[in-house]
PDB file of C-alpha atoms in Angstrom:
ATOM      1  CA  UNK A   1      21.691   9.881 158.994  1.00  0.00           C
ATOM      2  CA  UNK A   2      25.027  10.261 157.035  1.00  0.00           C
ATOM      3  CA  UNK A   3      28.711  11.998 158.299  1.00  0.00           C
ATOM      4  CA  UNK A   4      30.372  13.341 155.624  1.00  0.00           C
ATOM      5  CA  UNK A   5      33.833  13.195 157.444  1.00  0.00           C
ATOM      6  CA  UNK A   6      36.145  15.443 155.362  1.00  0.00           C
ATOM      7  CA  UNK A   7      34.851  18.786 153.919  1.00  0.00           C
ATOM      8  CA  UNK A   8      36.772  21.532 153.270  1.00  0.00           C
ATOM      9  CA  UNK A   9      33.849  24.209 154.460  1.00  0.00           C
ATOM     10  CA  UNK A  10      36.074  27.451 154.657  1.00  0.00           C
ATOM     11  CA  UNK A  11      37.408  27.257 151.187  1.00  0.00           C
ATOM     12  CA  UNK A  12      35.956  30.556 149.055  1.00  0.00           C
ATOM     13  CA  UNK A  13      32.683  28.846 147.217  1.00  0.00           C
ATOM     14  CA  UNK A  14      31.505  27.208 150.497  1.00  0.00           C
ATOM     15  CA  UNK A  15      31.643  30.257 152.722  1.00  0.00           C
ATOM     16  CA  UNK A  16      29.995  32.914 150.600  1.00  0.00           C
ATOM     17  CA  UNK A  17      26.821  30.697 151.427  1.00  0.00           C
ATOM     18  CA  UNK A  18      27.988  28.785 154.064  1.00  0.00           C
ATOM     19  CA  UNK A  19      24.063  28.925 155.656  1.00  0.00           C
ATOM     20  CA  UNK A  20      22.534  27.667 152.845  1.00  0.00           C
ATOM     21  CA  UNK A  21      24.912  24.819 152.512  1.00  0.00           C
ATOM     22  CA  UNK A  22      24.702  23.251 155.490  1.00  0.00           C
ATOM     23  CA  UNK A  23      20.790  23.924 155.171  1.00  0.00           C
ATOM     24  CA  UNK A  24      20.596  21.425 152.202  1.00  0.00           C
ATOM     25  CA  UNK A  25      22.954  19.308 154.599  1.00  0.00           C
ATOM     26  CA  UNK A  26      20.676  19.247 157.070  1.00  0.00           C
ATOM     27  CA  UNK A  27      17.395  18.723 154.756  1.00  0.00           C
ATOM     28  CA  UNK A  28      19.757  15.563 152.953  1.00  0.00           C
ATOM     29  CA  UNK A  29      20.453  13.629 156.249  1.00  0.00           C
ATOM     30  CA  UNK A  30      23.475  14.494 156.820  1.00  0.00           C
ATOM     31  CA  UNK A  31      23.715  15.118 160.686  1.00  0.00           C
ATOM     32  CA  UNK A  32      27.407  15.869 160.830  1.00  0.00           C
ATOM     33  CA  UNK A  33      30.727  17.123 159.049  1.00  0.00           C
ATOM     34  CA  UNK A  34      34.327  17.582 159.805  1.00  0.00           C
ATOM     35  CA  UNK A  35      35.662  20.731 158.582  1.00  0.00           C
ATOM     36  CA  UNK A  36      39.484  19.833 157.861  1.00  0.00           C
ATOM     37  CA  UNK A  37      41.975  22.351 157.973  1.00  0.00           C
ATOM     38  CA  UNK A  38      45.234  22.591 155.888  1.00  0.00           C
ATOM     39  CA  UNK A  39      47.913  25.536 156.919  1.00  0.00           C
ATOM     40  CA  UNK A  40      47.446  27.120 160.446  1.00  0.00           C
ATOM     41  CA  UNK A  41      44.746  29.914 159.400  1.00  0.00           C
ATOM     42  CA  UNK A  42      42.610  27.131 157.719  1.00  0.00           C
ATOM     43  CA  UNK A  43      42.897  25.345 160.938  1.00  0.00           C
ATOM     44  CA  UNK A  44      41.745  28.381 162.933  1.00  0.00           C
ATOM     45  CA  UNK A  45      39.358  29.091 160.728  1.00  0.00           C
ATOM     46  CA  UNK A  46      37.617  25.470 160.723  1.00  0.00           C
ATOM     47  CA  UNK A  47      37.540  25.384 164.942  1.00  0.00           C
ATOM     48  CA  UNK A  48      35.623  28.794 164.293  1.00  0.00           C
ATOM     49  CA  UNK A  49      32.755  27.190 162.215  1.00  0.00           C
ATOM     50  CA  UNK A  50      33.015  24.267 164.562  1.00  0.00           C
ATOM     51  CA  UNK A  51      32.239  26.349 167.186  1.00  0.00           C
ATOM     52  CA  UNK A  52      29.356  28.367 165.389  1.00  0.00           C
ATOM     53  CA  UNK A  53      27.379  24.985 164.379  1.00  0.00           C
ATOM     54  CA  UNK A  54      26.271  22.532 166.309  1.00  0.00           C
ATOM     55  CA  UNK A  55      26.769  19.987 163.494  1.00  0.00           C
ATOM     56  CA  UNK A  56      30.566  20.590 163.033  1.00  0.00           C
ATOM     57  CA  UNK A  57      33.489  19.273 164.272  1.00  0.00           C
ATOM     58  CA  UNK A  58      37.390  20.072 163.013  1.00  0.00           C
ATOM     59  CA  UNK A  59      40.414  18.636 162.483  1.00  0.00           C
ATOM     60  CA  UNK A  60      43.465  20.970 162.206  1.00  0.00           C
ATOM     61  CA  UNK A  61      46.944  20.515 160.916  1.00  0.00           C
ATOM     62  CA  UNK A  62      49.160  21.247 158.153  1.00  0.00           C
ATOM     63  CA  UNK A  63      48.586  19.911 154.188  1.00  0.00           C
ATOM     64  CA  UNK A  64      51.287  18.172 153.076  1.00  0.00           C
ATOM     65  CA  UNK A  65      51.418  20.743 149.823  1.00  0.00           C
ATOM     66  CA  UNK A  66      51.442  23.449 152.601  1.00  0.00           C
ATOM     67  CA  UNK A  67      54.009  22.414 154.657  1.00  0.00           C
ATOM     68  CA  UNK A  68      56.892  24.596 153.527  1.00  0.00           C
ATOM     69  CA  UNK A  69      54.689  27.684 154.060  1.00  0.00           C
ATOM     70  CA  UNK A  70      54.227  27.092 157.632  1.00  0.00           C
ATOM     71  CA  UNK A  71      55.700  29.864 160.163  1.00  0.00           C
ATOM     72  CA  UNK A  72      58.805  28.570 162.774  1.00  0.00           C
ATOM     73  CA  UNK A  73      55.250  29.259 165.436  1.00  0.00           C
ATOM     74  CA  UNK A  74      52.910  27.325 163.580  1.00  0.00           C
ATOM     75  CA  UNK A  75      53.028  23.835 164.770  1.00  0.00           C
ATOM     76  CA  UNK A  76      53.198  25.513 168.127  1.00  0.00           C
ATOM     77  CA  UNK A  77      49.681  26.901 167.529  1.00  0.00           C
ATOM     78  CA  UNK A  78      48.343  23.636 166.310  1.00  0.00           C
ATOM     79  CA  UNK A  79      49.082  21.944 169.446  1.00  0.00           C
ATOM     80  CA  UNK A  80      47.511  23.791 170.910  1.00  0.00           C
ATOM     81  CA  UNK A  81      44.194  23.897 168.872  1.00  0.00           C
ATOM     82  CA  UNK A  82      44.179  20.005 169.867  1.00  0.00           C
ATOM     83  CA  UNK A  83      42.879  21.465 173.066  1.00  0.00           C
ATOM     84  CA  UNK A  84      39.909  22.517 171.788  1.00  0.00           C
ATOM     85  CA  UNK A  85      37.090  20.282 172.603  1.00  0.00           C
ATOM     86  CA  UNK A  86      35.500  20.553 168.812  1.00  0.00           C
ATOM     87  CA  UNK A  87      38.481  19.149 167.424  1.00  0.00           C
ATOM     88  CA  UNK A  88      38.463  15.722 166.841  1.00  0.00           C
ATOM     89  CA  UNK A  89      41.309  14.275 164.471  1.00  0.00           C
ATOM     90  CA  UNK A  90      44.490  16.035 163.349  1.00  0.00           C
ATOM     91  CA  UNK A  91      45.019  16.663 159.369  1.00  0.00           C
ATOM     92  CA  UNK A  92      45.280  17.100 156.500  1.00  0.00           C
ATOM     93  CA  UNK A  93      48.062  15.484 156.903  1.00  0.00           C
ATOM     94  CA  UNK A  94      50.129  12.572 154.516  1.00  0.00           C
ATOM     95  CA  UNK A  95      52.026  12.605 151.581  1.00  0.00           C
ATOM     96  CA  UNK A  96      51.917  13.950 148.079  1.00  0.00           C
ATOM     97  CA  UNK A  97      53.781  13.303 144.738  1.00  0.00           C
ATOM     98  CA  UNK A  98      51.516  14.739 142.214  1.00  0.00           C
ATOM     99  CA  UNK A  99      52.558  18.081 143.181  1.00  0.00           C
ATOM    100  CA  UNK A 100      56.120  18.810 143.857  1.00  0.00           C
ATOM    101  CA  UNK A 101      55.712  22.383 145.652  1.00  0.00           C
ATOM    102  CA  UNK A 102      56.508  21.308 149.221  1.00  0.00           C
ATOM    103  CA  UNK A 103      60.133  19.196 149.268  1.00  0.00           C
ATOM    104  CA  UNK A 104      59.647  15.669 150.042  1.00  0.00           C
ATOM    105  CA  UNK A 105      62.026  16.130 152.875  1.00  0.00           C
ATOM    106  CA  UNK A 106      59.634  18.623 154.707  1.00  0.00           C
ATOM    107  CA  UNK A 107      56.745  16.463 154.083  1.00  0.00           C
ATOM    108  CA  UNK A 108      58.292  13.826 156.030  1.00  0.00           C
ATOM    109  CA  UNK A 109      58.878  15.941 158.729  1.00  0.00           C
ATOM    110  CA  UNK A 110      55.322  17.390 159.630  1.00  0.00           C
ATOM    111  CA  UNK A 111      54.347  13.790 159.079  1.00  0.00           C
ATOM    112  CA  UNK A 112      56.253  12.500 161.462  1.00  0.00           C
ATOM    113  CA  UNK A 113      54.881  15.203 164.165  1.00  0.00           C
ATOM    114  CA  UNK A 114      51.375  14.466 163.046  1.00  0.00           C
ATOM    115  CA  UNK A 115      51.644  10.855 163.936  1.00  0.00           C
ATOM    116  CA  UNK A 116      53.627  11.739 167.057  1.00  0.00           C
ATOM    117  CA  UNK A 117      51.070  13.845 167.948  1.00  0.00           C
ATOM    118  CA  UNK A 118      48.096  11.705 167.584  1.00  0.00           C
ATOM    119  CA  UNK A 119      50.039   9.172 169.949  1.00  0.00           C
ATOM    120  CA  UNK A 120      50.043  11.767 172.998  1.00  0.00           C
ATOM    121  CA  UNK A 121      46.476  13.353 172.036  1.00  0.00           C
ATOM    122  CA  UNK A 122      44.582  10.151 170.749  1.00  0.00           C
ATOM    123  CA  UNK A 123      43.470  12.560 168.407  1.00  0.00           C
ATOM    124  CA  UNK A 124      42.906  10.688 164.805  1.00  0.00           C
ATOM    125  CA  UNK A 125      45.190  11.274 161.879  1.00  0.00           C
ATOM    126  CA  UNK A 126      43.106  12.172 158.845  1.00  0.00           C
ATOM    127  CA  UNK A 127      45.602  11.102 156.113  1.00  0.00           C
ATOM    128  CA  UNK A 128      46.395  12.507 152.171  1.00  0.00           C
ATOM    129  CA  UNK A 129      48.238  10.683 149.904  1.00  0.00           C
ATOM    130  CA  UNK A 130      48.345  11.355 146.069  1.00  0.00           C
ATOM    131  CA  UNK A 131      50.545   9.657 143.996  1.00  0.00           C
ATOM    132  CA  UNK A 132      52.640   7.773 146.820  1.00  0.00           C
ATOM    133  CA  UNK A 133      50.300   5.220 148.501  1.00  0.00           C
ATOM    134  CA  UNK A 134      53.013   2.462 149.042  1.00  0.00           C
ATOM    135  CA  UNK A 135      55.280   5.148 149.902  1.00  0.00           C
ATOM    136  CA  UNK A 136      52.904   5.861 152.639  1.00  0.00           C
ATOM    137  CA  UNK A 137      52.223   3.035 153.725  1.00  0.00           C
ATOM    138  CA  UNK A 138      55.614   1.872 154.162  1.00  0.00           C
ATOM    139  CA  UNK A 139      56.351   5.070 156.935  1.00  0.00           C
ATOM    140  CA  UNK A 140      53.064   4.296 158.589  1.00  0.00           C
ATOM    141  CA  UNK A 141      54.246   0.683 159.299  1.00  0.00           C
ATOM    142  CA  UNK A 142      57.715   2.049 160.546  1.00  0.00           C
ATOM    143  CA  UNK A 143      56.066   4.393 162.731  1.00  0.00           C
ATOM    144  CA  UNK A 144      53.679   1.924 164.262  1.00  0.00           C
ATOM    145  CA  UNK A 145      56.400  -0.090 165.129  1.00  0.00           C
ATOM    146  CA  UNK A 146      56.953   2.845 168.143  1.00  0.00           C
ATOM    147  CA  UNK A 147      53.404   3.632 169.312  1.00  0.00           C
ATOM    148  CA  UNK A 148      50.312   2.793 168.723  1.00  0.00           C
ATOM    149  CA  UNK A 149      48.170   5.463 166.481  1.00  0.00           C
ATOM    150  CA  UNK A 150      44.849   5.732 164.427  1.00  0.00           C
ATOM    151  CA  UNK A 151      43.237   7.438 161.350  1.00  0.00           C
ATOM    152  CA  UNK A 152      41.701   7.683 158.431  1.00  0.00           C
ATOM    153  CA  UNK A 153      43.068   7.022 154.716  1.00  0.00           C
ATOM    154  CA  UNK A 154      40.626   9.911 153.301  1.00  0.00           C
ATOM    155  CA  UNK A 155      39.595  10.131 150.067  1.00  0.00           C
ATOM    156  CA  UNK A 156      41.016   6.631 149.221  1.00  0.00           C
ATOM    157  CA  UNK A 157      41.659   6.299 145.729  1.00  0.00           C
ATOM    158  CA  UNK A 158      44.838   3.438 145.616  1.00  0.00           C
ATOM    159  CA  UNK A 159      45.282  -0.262 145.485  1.00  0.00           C
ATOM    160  CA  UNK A 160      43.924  -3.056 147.520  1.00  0.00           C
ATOM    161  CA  UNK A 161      47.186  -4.316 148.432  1.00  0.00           C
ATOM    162  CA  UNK A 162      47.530  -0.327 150.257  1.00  0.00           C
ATOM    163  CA  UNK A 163      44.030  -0.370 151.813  1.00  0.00           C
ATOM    164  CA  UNK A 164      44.946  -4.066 153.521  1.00  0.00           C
ATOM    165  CA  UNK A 165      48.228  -2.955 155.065  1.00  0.00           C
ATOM    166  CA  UNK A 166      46.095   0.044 155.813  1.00  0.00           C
ATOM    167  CA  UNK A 167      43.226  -2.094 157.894  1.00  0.00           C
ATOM    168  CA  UNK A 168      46.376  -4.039 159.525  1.00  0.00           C
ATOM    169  CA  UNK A 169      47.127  -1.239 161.231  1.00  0.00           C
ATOM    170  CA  UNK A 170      44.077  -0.434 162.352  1.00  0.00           C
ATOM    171  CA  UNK A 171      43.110   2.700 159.786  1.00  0.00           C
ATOM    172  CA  UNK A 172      39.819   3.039 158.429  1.00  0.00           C
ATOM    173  CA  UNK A 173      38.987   3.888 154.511  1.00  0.00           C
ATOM    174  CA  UNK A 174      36.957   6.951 153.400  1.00  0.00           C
ATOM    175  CA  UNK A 175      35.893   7.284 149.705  1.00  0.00           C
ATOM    176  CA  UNK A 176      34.818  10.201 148.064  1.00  0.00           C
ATOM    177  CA  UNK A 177      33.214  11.508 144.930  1.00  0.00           C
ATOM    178  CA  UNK A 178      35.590   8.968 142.570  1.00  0.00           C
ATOM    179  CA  UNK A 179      33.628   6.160 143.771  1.00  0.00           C
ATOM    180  CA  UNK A 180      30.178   7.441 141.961  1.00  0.00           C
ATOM    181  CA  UNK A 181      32.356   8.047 138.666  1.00  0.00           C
ATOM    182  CA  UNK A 182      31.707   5.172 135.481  1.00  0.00           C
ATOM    183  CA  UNK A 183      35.693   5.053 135.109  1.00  0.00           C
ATOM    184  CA  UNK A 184      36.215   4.045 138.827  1.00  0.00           C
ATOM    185  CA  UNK A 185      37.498   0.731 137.735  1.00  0.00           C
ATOM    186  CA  UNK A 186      39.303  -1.045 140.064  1.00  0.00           C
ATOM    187  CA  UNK A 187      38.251   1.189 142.530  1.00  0.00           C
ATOM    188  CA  UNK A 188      34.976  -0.189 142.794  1.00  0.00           C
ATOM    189  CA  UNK A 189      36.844  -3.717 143.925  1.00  0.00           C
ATOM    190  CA  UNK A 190      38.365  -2.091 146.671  1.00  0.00           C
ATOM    191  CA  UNK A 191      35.125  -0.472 147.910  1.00  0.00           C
ATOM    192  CA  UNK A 192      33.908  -4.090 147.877  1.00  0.00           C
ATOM    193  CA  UNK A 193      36.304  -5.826 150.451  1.00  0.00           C
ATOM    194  CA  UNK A 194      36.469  -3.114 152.948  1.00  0.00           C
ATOM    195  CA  UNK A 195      35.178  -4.130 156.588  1.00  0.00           C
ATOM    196  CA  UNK A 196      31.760  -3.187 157.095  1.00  0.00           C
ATOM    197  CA  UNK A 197      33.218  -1.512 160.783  1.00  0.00           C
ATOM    198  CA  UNK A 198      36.090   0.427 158.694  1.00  0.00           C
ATOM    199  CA  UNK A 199      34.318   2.360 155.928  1.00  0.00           C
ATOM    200  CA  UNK A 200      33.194   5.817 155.742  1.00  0.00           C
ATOM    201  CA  UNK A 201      32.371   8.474 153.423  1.00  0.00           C
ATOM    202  CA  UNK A 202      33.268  11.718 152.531  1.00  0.00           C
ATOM    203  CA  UNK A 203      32.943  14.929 149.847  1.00  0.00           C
ATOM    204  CA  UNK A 204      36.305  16.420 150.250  1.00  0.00           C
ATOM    205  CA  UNK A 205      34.349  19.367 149.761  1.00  0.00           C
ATOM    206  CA  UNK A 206      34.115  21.534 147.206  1.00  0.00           C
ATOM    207  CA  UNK A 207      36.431  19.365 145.499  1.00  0.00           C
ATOM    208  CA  UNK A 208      35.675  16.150 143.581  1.00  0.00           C
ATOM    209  CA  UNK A 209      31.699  16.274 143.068  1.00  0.00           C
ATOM    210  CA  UNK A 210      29.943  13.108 142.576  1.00  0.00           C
ATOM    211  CA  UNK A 211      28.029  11.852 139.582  1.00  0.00           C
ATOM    212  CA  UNK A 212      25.436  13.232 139.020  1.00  0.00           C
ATOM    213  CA  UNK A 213      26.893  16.415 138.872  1.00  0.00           C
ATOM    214  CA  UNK A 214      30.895  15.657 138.113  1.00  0.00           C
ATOM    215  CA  UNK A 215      32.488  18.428 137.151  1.00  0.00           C
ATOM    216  CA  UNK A 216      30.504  21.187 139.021  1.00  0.00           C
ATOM    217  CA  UNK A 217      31.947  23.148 141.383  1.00  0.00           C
ATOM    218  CA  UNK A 218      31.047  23.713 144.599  1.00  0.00           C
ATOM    219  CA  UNK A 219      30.811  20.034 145.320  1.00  0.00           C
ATOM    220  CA  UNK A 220      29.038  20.392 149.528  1.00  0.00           C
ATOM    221  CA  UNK A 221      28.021  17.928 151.884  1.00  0.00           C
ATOM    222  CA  UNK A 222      24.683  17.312 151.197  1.00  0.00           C
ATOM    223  CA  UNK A 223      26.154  15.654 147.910  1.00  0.00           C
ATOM    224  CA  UNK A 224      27.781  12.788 150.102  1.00  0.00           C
ATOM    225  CA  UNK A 225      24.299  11.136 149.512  1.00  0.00           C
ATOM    226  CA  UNK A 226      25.865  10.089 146.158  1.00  0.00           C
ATOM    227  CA  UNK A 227      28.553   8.996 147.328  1.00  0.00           C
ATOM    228  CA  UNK A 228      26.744   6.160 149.630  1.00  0.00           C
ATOM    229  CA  UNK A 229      24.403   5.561 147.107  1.00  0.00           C
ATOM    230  CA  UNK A 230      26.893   4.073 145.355  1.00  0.00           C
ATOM    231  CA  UNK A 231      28.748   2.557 147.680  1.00  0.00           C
ATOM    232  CA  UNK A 232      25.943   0.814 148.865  1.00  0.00           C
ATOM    233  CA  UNK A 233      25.258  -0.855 145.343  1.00  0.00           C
ATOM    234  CA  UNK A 234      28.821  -1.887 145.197  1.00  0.00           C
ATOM    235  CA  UNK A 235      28.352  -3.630 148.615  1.00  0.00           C
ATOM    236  CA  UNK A 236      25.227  -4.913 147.895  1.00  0.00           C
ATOM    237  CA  UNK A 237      23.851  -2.869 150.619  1.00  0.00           C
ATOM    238  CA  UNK A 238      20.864  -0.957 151.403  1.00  0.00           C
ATOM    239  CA  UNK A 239      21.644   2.838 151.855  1.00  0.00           C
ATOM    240  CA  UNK A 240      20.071   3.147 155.099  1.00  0.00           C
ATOM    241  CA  UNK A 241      22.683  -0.078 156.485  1.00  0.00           C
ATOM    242  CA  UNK A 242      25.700   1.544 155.123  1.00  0.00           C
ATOM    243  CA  UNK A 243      24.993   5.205 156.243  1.00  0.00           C
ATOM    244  CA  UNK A 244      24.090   3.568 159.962  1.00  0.00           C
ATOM    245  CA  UNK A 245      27.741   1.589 159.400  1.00  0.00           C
ATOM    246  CA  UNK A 246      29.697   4.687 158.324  1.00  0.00           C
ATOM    247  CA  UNK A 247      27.992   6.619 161.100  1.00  0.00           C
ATOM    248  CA  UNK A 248      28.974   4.668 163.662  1.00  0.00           C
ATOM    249  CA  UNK A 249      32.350   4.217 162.309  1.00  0.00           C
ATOM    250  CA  UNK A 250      32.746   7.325 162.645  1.00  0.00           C
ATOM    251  CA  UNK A 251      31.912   8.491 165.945  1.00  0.00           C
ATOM    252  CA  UNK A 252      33.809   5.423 167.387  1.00  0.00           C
ATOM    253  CA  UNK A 253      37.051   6.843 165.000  1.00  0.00           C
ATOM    254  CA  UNK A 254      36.221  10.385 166.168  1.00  0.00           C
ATOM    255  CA  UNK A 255      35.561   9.799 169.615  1.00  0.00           C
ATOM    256  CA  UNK A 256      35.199  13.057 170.577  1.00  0.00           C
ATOM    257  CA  UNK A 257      32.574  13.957 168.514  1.00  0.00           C
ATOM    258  CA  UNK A 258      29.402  13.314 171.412  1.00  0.00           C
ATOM    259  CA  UNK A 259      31.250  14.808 174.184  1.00  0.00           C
TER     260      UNK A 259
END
């Protein structure tokens, strides 16, 4: 039984047959998904579906490429979504340089309330960064220095030197689609030295689709079987250990997610 712990499940190609993909979900293995939201709406939207399927859980908060767009109300409103009992982690949330939409400035700030909301909630942070990992890192480390906080690097796809000041502070790893590609590279050598209670795995649905079928859109969550496939080969693994590892990892990082 596999979590695939960030899917994006109300973008456009996943919710014209939303039924039918978390059908071949379900006949795949995969027992459970977090539907992540990015802007308030998205947020809304994913606490909805959460709601409407058993398997589903959400996290809501703001994209760091959406952050500029938000209302004066919004982070209002996602406060209080945190009260919802199928939310379980707060995010998107992070950094990004690759695209230079939202002002660094801004990102910053709904980073900062993020984090300072997962310290009052306990809610995890599920955290982007593109482009910026030491960046990130480096603001992580200052903000641990005032409260204690956990999360999730999703969609991990930096250095090892990143991921270890990552696991010193307590956040787990998540890997994706990349991890299944032939040019993965170093990548792979990350994957490797992760701790067996910190990994977990992910589509970022319908976004980076694993081999097999890279480069076909609408990657969905029963695909995540890919994913620790290869994971599992780069370990040196059996599948059936690593998706009973990542499982657990996840419901003791989402701690909500049984009650």
């Amino acid at each position: 039984m596999i979590i695939d712990t960030h899917a994006h499940l109300t973008n456009p190609q996943l919710m014209r047959d939303i039924d039918g993909y978390l059908q071949q979900a379900h006949q795949a293995q995969v027992q459970g998904i977090l539907c992540v939201g990015t802007t308030l709406e998205d947020s809304r939207r994913c606490v909805d579906l959460a709601r409407n399927y058993q398997q589903l859980r959400a996290a809501v908060g703001i994209h760091p490429n959406n952050c500029h767009q938000a209302e004066s109300g919004d982070w209002r409103m996602i406060v209080e979504l945190c009260g919802d009992p199928r939310v379980v982690a707060l995010g998107e949330t992070g950094l990004d340089r690759y695209w230079d939409d939202c002002p660094w400035e801004v990102q910053l700030d709904y980073f900062g309330r993020h984090i300072e909301l997962s310290r009052q909630t306990g809610l995890p942070l599920v955290i982007h960064t593109r482009d910026c990992g030491d960046e990130a890192l480096q603001i992580l480390r200052e903000a641990a220095q005032h409260g204690s906080f956990t999360g999730v690097m999703h969609s991990f796809s930096g250095s090892w030197e990143v991921a270890k000041g990552c696991l010193e502070l307590g956040l787990y790893i998540s890997f994706a689609g990349m991890i299944t590609f032939k040019n993965a590279g170093p990548l792979g050598q990350v994957a490797r030295q992760i701790p067996d209670d910190r990994i977990l795995v992910e589509t970022d649905s319908p976004y980076l689709t694993p081999h097999p079928y890279r480069g076909q859109r609408p990657n969905h969550p029963a695909l995540v079987t890919h994913t620790l496939l290869s994971l599992a080969e780069l370990r040196g693994v059996s599948p059936a250990l690593l998706a009973e590892q990542t499982t657990g990892n996840a419901h003791r990082l989402f701690n909500r997610w049984s009650k």
